[in-house]
Backbone as ProteinMPNN parsed JSONL, in Angstrom:
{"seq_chain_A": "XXXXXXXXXXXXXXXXXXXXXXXXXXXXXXXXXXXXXXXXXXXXXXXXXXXXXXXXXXXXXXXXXXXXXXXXXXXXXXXXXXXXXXXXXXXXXXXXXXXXXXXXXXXXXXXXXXXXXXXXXXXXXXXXXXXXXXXXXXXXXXXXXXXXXXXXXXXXXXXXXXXXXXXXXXXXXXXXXXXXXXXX", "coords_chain_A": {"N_chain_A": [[137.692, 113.997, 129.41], [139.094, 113.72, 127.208], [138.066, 115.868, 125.395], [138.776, 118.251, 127.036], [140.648, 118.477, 126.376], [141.312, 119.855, 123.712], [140.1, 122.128, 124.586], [139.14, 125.069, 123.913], [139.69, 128.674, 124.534], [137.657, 130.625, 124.878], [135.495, 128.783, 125.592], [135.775, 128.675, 128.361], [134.49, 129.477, 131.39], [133.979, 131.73, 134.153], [136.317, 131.081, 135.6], [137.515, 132.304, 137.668], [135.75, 132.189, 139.446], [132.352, 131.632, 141.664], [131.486, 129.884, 140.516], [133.203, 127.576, 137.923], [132.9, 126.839, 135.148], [133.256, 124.771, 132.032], [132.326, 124.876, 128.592], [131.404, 122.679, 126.222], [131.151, 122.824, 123.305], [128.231, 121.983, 120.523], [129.631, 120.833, 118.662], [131.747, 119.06, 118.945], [130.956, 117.248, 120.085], [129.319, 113.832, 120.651], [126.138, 113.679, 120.899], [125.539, 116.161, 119.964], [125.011, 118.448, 120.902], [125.25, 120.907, 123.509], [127.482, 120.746, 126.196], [127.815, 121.398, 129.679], [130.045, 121.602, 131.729], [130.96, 121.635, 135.0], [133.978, 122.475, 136.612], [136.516, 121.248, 138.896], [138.217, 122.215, 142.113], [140.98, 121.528, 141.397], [140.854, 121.078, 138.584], [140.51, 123.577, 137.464], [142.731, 124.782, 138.718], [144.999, 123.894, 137.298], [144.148, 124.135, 135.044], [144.601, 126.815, 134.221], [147.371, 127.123, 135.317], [148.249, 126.013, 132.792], [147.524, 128.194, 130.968], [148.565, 130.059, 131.587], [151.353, 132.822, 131.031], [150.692, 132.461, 128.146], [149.529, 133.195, 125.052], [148.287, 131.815, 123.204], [145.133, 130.49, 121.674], [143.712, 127.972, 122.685], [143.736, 125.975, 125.13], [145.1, 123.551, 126.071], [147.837, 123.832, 124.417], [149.349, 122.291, 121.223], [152.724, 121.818, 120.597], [153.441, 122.185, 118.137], [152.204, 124.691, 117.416], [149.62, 126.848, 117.463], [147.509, 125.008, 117.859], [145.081, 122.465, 118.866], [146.325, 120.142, 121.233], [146.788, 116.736, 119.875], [144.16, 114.462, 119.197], [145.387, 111.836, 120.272], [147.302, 112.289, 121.708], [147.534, 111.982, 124.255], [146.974, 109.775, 124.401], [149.239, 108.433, 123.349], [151.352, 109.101, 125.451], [150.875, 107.645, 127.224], [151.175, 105.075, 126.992], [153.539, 105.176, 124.786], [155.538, 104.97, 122.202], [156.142, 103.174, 119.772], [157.223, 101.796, 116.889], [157.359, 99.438, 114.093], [157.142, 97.239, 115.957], [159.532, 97.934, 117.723], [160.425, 99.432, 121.113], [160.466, 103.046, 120.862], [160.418, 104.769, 122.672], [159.342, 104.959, 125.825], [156.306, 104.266, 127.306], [154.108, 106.397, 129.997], [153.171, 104.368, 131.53], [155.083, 101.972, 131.115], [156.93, 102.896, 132.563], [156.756, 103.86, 135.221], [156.006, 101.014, 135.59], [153.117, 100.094, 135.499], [149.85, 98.821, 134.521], [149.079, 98.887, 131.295], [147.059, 100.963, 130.063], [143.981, 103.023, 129.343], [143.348, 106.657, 128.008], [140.213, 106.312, 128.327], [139.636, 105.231, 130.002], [140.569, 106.059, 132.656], [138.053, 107.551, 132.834], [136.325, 105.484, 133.84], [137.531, 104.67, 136.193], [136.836, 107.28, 137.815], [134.234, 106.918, 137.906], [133.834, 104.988, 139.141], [135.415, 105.524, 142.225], [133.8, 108.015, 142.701], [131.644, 106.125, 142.936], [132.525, 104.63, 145.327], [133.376, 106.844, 147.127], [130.294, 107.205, 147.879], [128.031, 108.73, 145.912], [125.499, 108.436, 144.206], [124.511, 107.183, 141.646], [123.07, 107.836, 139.604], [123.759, 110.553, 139.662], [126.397, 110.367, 139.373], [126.537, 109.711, 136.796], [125.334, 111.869, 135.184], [127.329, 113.643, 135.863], [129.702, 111.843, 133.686], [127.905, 112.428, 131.443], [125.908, 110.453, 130.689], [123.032, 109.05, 130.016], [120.029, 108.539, 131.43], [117.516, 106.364, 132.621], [114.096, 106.039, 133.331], [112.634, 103.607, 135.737], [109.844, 102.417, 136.72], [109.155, 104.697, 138.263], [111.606, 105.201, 139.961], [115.405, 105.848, 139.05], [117.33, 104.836, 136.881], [120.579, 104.233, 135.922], [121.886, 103.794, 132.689], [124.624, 102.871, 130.975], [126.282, 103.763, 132.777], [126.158, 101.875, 135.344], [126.69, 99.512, 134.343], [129.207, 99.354, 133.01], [130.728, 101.22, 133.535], [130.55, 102.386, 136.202], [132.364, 100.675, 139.108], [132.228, 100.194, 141.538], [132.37, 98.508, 144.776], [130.982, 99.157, 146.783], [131.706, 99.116, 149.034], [131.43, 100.503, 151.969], [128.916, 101.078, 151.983], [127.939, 98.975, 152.44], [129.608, 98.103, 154.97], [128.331, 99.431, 156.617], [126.124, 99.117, 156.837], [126.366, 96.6, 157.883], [127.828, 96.651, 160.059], [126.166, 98.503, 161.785], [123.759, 96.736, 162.878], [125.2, 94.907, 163.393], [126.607, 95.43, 165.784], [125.159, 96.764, 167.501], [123.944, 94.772, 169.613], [126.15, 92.528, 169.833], [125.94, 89.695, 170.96], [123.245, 89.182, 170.502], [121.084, 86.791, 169.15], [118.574, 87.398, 167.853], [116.156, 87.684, 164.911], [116.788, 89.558, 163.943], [119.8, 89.925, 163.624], [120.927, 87.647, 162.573], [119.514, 87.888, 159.724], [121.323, 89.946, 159.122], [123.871, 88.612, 158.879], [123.174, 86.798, 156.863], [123.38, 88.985, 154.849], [125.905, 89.286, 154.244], [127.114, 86.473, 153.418]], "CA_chain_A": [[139.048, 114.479, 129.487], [139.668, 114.337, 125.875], [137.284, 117.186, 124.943], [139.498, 119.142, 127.694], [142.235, 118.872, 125.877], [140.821, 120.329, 122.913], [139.281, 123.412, 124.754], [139.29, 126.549, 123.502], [140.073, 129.469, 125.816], [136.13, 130.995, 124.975], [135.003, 128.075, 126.119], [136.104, 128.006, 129.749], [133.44, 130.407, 131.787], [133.735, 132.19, 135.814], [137.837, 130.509, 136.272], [138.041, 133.012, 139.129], [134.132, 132.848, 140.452], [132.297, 130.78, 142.563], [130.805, 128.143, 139.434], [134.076, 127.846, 136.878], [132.58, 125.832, 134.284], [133.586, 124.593, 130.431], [131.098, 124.328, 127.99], [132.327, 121.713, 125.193], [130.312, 122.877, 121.946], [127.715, 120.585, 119.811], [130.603, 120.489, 117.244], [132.43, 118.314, 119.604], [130.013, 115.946, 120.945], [128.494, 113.181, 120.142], [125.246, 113.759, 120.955], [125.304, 116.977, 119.221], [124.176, 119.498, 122.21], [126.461, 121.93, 124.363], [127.289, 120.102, 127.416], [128.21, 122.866, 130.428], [130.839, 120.923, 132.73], [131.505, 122.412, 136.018], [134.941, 122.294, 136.894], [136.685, 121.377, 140.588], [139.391, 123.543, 141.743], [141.77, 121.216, 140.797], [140.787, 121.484, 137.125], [140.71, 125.241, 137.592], [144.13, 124.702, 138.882], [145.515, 123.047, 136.007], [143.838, 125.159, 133.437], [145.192, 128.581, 134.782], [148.659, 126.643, 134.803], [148.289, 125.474, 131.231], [146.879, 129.296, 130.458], [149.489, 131.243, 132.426], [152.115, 132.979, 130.106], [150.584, 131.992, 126.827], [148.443, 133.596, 124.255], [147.687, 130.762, 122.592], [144.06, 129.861, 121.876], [143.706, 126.344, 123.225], [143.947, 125.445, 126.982], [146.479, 122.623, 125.929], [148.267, 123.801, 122.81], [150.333, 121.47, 120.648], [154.135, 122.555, 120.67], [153.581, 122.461, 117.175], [151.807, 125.579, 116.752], [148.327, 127.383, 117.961], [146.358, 124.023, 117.865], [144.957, 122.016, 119.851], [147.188, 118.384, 121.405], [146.152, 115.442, 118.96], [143.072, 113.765, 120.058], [145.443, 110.42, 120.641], [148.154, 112.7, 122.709], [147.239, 111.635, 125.911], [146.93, 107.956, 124.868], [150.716, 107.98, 123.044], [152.471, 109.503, 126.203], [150.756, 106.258, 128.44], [151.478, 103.807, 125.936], [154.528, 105.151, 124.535], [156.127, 105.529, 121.028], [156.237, 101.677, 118.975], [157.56, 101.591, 115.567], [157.868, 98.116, 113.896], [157.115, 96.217, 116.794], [160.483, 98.347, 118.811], [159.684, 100.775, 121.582], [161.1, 104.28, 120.557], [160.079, 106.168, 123.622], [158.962, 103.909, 126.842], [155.562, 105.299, 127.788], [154.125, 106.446, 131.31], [152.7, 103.603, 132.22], [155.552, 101.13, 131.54], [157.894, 103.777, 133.244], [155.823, 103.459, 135.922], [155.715, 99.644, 136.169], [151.908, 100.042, 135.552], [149.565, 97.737, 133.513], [148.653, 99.738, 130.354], [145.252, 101.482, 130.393], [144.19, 104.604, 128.122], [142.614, 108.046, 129.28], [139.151, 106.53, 128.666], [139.779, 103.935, 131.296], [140.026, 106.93, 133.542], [136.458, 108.086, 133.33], [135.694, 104.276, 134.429], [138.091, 104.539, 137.18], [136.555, 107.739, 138.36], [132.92, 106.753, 138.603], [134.026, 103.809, 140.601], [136.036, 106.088, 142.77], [132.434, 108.189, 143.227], [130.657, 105.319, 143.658], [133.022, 104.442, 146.153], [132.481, 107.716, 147.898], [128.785, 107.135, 148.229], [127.472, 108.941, 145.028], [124.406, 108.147, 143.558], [124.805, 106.141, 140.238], [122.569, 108.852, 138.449], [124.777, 111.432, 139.792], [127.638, 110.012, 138.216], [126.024, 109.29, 135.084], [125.278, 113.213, 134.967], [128.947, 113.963, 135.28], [129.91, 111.218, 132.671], [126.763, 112.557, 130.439], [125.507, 109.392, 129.931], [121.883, 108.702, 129.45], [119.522, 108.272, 132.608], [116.112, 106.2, 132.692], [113.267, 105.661, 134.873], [112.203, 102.297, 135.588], [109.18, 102.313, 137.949], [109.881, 105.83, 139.125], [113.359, 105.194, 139.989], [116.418, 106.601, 138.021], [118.125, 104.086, 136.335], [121.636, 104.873, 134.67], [121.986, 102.532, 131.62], [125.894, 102.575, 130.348], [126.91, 103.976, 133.507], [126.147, 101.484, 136.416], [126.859, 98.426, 134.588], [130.41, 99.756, 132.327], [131.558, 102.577, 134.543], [131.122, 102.229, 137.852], [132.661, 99.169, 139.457], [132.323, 100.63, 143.284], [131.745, 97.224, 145.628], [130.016, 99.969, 147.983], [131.989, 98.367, 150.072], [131.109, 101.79, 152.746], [127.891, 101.261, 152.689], [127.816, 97.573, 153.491], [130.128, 98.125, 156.013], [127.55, 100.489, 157.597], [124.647, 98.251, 157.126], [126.36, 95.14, 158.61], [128.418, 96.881, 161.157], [124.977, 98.9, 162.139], [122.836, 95.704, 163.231], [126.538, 94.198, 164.382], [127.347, 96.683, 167.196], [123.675, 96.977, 168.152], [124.402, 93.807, 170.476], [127.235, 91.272, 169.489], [125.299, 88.673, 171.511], [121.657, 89.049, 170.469], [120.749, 85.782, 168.642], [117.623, 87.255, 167.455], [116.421, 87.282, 163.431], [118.289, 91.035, 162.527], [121.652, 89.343, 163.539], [120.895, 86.476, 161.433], [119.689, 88.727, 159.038], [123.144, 91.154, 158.758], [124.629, 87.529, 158.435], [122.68, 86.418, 155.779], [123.485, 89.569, 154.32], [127.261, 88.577, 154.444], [126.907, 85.417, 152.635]], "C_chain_A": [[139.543, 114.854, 128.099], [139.054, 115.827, 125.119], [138.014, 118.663, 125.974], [140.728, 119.736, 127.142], [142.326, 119.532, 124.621], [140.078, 121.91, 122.668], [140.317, 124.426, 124.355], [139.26, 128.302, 124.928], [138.592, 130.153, 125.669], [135.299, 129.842, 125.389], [135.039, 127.621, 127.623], [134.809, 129.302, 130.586], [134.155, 130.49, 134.168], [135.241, 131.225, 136.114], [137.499, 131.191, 137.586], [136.533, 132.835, 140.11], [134.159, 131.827, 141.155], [131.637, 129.369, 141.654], [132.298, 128.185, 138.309], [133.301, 126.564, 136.165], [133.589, 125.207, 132.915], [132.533, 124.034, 129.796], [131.602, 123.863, 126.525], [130.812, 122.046, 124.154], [129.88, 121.575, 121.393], [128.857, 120.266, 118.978], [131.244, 119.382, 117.462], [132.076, 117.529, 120.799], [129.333, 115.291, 120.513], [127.051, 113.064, 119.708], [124.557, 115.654, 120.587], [124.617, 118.38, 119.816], [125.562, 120.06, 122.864], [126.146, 120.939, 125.886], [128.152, 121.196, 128.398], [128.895, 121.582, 131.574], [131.325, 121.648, 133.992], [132.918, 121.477, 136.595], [135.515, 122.605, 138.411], [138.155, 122.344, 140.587], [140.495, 122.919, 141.317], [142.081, 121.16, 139.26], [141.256, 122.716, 137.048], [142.256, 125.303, 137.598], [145.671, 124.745, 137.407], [145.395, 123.925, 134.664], [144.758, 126.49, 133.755], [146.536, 128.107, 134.449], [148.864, 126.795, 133.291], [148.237, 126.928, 130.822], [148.294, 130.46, 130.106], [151.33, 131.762, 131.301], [151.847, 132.894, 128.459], [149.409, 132.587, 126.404], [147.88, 132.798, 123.321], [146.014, 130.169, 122.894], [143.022, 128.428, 122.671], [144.509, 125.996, 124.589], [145.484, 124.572, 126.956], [146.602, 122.551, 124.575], [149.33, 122.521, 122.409], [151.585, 122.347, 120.412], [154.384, 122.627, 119.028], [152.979, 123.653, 116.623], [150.682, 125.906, 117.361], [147.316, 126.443, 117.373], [146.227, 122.983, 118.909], [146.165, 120.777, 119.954], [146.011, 117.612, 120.366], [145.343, 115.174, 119.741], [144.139, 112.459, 120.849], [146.544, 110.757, 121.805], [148.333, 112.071, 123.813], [147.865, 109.885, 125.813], [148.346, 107.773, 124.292], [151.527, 108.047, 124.904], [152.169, 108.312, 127.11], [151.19, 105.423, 127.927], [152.818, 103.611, 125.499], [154.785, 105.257, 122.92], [156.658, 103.752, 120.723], [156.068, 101.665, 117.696], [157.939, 100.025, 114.938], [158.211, 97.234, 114.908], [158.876, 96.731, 118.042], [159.999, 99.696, 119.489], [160.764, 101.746, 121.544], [161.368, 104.894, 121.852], [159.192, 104.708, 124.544], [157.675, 104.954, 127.163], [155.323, 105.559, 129.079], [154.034, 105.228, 132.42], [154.053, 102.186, 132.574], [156.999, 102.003, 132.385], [157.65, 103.702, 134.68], [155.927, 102.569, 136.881], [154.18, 98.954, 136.24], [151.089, 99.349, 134.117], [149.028, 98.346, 132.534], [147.149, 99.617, 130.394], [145.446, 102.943, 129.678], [143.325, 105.704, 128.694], [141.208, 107.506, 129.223], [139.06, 105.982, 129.935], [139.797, 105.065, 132.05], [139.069, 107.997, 134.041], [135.94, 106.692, 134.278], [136.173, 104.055, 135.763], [137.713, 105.785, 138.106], [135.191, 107.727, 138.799], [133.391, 105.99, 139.333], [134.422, 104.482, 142.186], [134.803, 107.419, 143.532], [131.808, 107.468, 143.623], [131.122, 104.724, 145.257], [133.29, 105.58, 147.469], [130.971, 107.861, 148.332], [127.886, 107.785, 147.098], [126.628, 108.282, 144.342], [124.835, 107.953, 142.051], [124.11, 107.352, 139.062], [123.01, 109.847, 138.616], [125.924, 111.222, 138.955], [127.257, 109.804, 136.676], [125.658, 110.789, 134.566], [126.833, 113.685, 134.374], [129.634, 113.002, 134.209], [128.884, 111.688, 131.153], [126.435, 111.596, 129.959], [123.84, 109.984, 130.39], [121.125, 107.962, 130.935], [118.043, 107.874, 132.471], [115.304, 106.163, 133.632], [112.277, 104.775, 134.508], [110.928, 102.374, 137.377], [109.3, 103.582, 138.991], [111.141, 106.541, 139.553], [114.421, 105.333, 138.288], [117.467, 105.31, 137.781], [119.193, 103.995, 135.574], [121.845, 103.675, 134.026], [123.239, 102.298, 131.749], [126.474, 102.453, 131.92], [127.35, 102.759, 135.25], [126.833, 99.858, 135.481], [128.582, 98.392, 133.46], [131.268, 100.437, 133.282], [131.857, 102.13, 135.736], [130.976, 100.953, 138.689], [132.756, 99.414, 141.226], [131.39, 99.046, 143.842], [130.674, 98.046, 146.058], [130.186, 99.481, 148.937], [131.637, 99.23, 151.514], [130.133, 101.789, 153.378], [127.678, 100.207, 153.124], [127.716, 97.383, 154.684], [129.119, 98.297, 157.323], [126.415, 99.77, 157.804], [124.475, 97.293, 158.309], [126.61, 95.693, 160.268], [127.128, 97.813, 162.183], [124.653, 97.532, 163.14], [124.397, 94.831, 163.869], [126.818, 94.831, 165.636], [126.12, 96.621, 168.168], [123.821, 96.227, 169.801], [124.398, 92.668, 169.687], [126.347, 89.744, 169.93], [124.083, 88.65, 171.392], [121.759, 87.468, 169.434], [119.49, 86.263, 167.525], [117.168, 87.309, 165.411], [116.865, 88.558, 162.745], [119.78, 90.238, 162.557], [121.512, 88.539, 162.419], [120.403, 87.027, 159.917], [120.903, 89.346, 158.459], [124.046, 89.898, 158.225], [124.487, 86.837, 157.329], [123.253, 87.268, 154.607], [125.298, 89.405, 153.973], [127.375, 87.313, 152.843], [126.321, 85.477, 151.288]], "O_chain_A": [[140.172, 115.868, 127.793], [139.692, 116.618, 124.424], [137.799, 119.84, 125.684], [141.428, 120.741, 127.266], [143.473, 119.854, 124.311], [139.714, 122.567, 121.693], [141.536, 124.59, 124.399], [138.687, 128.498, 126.0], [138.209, 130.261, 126.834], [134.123, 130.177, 125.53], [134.546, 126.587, 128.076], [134.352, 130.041, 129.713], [134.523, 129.654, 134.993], [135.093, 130.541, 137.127], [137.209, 130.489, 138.554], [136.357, 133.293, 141.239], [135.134, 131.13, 141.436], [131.407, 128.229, 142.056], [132.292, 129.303, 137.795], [133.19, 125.461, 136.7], [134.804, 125.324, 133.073], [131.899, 123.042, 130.156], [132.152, 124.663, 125.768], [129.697, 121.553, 124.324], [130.464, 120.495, 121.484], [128.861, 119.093, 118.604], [131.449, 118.609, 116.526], [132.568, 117.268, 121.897], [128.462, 115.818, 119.82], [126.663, 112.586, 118.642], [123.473, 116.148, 120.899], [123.866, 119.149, 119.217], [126.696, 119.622, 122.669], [125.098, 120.582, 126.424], [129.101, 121.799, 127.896], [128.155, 120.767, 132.125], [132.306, 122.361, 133.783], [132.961, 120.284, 136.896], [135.271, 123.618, 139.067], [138.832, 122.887, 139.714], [141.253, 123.696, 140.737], [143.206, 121.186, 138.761], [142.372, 122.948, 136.583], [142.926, 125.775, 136.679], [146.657, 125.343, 136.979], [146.133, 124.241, 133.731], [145.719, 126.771, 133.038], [147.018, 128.534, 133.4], [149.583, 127.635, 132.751], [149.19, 127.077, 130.057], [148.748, 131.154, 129.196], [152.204, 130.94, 131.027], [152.706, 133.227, 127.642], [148.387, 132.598, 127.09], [146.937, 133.209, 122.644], [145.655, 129.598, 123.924], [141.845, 128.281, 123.003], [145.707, 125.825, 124.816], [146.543, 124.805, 127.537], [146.037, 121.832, 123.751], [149.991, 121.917, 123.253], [151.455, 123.518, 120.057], [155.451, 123.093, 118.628], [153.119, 123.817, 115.411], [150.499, 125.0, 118.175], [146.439, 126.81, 116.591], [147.125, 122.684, 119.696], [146.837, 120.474, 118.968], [144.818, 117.856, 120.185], [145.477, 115.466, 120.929], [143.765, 112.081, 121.959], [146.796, 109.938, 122.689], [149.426, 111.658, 124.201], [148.598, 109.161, 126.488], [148.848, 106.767, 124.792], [152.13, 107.094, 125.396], [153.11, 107.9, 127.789], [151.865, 104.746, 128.703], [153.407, 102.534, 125.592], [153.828, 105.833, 122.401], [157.488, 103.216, 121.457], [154.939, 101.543, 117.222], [158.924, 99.487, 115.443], [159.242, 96.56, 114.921], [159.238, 95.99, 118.955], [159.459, 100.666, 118.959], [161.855, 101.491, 122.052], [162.427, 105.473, 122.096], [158.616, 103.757, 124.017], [157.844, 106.169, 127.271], [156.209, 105.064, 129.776], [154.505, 105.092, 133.55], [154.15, 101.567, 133.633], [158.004, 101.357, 132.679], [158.65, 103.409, 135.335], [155.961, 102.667, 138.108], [153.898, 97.858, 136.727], [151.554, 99.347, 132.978], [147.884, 98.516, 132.955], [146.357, 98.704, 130.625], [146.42, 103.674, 129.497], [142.69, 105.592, 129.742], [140.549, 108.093, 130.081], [138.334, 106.423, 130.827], [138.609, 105.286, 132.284], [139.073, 108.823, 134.954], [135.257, 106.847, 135.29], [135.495, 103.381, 136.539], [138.134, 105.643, 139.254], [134.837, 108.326, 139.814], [133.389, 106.373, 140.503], [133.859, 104.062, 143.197], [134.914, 107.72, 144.721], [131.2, 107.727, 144.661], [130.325, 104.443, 146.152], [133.387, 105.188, 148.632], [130.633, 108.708, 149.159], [126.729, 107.392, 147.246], [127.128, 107.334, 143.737], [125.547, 108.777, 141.477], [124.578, 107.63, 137.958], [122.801, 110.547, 137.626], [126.261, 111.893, 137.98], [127.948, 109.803, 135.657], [125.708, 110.879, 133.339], [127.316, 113.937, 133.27], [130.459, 113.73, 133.657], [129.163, 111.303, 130.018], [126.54, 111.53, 128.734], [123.569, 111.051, 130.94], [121.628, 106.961, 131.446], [117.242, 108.778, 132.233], [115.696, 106.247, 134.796], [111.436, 104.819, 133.611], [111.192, 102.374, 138.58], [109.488, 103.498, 140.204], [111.562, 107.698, 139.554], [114.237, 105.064, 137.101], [118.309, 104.984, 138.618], [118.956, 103.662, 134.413], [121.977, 102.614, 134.637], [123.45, 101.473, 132.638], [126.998, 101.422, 132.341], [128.348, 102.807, 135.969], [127.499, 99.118, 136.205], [129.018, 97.266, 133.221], [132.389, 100.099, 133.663], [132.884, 101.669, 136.235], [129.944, 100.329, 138.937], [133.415, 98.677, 141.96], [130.285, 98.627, 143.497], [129.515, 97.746, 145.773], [129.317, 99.261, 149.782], [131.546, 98.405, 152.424], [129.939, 102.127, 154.546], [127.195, 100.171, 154.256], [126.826, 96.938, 155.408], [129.044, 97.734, 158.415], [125.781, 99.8, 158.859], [123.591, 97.058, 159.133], [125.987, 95.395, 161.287], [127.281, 97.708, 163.4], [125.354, 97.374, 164.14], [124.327, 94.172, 164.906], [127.487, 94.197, 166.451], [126.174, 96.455, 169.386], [123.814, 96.843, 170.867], [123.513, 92.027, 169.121], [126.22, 88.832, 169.113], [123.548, 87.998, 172.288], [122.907, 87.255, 169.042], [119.378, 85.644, 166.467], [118.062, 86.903, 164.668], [117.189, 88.735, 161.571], [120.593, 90.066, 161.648], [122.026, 88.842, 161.342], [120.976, 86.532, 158.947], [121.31, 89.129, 157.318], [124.841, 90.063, 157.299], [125.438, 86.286, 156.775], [123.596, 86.721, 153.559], [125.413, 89.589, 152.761], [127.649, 87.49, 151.656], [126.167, 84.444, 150.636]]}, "name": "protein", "num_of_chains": 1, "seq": "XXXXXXXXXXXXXXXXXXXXXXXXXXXXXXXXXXXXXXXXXXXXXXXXXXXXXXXXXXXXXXXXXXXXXXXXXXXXXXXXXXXXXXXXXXXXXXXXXXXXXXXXXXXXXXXXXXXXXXXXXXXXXXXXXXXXXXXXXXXXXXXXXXXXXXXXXXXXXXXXXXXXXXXXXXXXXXXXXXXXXXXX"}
């Protein structure tokens, strides 16, 4: 999100097509490579908004002039404005009533929110660009499965237990006790 807020209007690719991407330059990545982000239409949305009327270089300019918003932008307006221990400016979150949390926290809250759709852990770790191994064949996301995404999977449980539950309520035999085990 923060590298969004930073984009450059040559950096956004196909807004109107059927792939709209953004491709966030090595300059402005850690890992020092062009990362190509495909964007949903609600991004799209948003950007075109932000775009619309303005010749300004930068997707989300600063009202100070043809540059980008501060990197910390995002995280003042949740937080708020605190000078000598008094708050100036109340931020979103306690406006809100909400427990302070900063924009990274909402990459962590959106893998969960995939994982909690059913997404594959190395899927999400794609769209986060983290770092994907393979342990025994299998795809193992490092940062991502055990930082990021906090999905119970409560979905698929459901589906497992409630599967071998429905089958027949009254069987005794060792899948029931099984699905139950699986419970516990």
């Amino acid at each position: 999100m923060r590298r969004l807020v930073g984009a450059h209007r040559d950096e956004l690719f196909d807004l109107d097509g059927e792939n709209p991407r953004f491709d966030v330059p090595l300059k402005r990545v850690k890992k020092r490579r062009v990362i190509q982000q495909p964007l949903s239409g609600l991004a799209v949305e948003i950007i075109k908004e932000a775009l619309r009327g303005s010749n300004k270089q930068h997707v989300f300019a600063s009202p100070l002039g043809d540059q980008p918003l501060h990197r910390k932008a995002m995280a003042d307006a949740l937080r708020g404005d605190n000078r000598k221990g008094k708050v100036r400016t109340p931020g979103i979150c306690a406006l809100l009533g909400l427990k302070p949390f900063t924009p990274h926290d909402l990459r962590r809250t959106a893998a969960t929110l995939a994982g909690d759709l059913g997404f594959d852990d190395a899927w999400i770790a794609k769209c986060l660009d983290h770092a994907a191994s393979k342990k025994a064949e299998v795809v193992v996301p490092t940062v991502t499965g055990k930082v990021y995404n906090h999905s119970k999977r409560m979905k698929e449980k459901r589906a497992v237990l409630d599967d071998r539950w429905q089958a027949d309520p009254n069987d005794a035999s060792g899948d029931r006790i099984a699905a139950l085990c699986l419970i516990a």
